[in-house]
């Protein structure tokens, strides 16, 4: 009796101290899919929110327009410029985890210092990237002013040289750059744009994320008792009426099986249950049941993430940076609780 009780306590302790794990299932140029396990929904949501609004990037924040005879108002043009994603590896923290993600100069050396916040920098070249654009249409047909016309300025005020460290507009397709404005004959556009470091919670233009979602890992169970009451043709018609990505019909055994690669977006739609009720009656809605994968405490503990960036940071760097920001915040709280003789811990 005592041994059994002791074993149970050890099992509980091990479940509480489980180490979160990440299993990457897909990596693309701007997309990433991974499975986060051995944790709870609060941690998963904290990671999601950190990726959206807590990872610093660089975006145009100040536009000095010298000439604008296009149909776009100055304010409208400045807003469009701010929303153009800029390659922002220089904005992330210069810690060991980010070494491989840092930009390089012509000699493959990383920047000596981090790209600083505007409110705390001593020199403009440490916290600003200056761009210039000067386009006039001399043709009879309209032309596009694009991000390819946005040139890096060679100097800061006071003739201080400027190092770009790879900060430039994100180029999704060289043949189709982002259009800033259109100019008719004799129309012109000339301005200076200054990019600064910021966070998504300050303004959406600083968010590196296009879309980040997570869903609970599903556990699918078939009701074999009720499936036995159906003929092979009935089972086939049910599977064929369901959206793909959940079930399949085995032509040899005439059994219904669960597919190996689930379409997570379809699993929780309830379509398979709905179709079963329509085909065979309300009592057959439980031919298949979908529940969350839960840990020993009965709470969901596995989460499928889909990360898509706007190109300012690659998705792997974004996840690493978000984890770093979360860790930094928690460490600051821990240090605050230890501070002084009246520390809580």
GROMACS .gro file of N, CA, C and O in nm, residues 84-87 131 147-148 150 167-171:
model
   52
   84UNK      N    1   0.516   4.944  -4.474
   84UNK     CA    2   0.605   4.862  -4.556
   84UNK      C    3   0.701   4.787  -4.464
   84UNK      O    4   0.779   4.848  -4.390
   85UNK      N    5   0.701   4.653  -4.465
   85UNK     CA    6   0.792   4.577  -4.377
   85UNK      C    7   0.937   4.599  -4.417
   85UNK      O    8   0.971   4.599  -4.535
   86UNK      N    9   1.022   4.619  -4.317
   86UNK     CA   10   1.166   4.632  -4.338
   86UNK      C   11   1.238   4.514  -4.274
   86UNK      O   12   1.199   4.469  -4.166
   87UNK      N   13   1.342   4.464  -4.340
   87UNK     CA   14   1.422   4.356  -4.284
   87UNK      C   15   1.481   4.405  -4.151
   87UNK      O   16   1.552   4.506  -4.147
  131UNK      N   17   1.606   5.682  -4.526
  131UNK     CA   18   1.581   5.649  -4.667
  131UNK      C   19   1.542   5.776  -4.742
  131UNK      O   20   1.488   5.871  -4.684
  147UNK      N   21   0.895   5.019  -5.380
  147UNK     CA   22   1.000   5.010  -5.278
  147UNK      C   23   1.139   5.002  -5.341
  147UNK      O   24   1.239   5.027  -5.272
  148UNK      N   25   1.148   4.968  -5.468
  148UNK     CA   26   1.278   4.967  -5.536
  148UNK      C   27   1.330   5.109  -5.559
  148UNK      O   28   1.449   5.128  -5.584
  150UNK      N   29   1.302   5.335  -5.322
  150UNK     CA   30   1.336   5.382  -5.187
  150UNK      C   31   1.483   5.349  -5.162
  150UNK      O   32   1.521   5.234  -5.142
  167UNK      N   33   1.915   4.658  -4.341
  167UNK     CA   34   1.779   4.713  -4.325
  167UNK      C   35   1.733   4.767  -4.459
  167UNK      O   36   1.789   4.863  -4.511
  168UNK      N   37   1.630   4.705  -4.515
  168UNK     CA   38   1.577   4.744  -4.646
  168UNK      C   39   1.434   4.692  -4.656
  168UNK      O   40   1.392   4.605  -4.578
  169UNK      N   41   1.355   4.743  -4.751
  169UNK     CA   42   1.219   4.691  -4.767
  169UNK      C   43   1.221   4.542  -4.802
  169UNK      O   44   1.306   4.495  -4.877
  170UNK      N   45   1.128   4.469  -4.743
  170UNK     CA   46   1.117   4.326  -4.771
  170UNK      C   47   1.078   4.308  -4.918
  170UNK      O   48   0.986   4.375  -4.967
  171UNK      N   49   1.148   4.219  -4.987
  171UNK     CA   50   1.123   4.196  -5.129
  171UNK      C   51   1.060   4.058  -5.146
  171UNK      O   52   1.128   3.956  -5.137
   0.00000   0.00000   0.00000
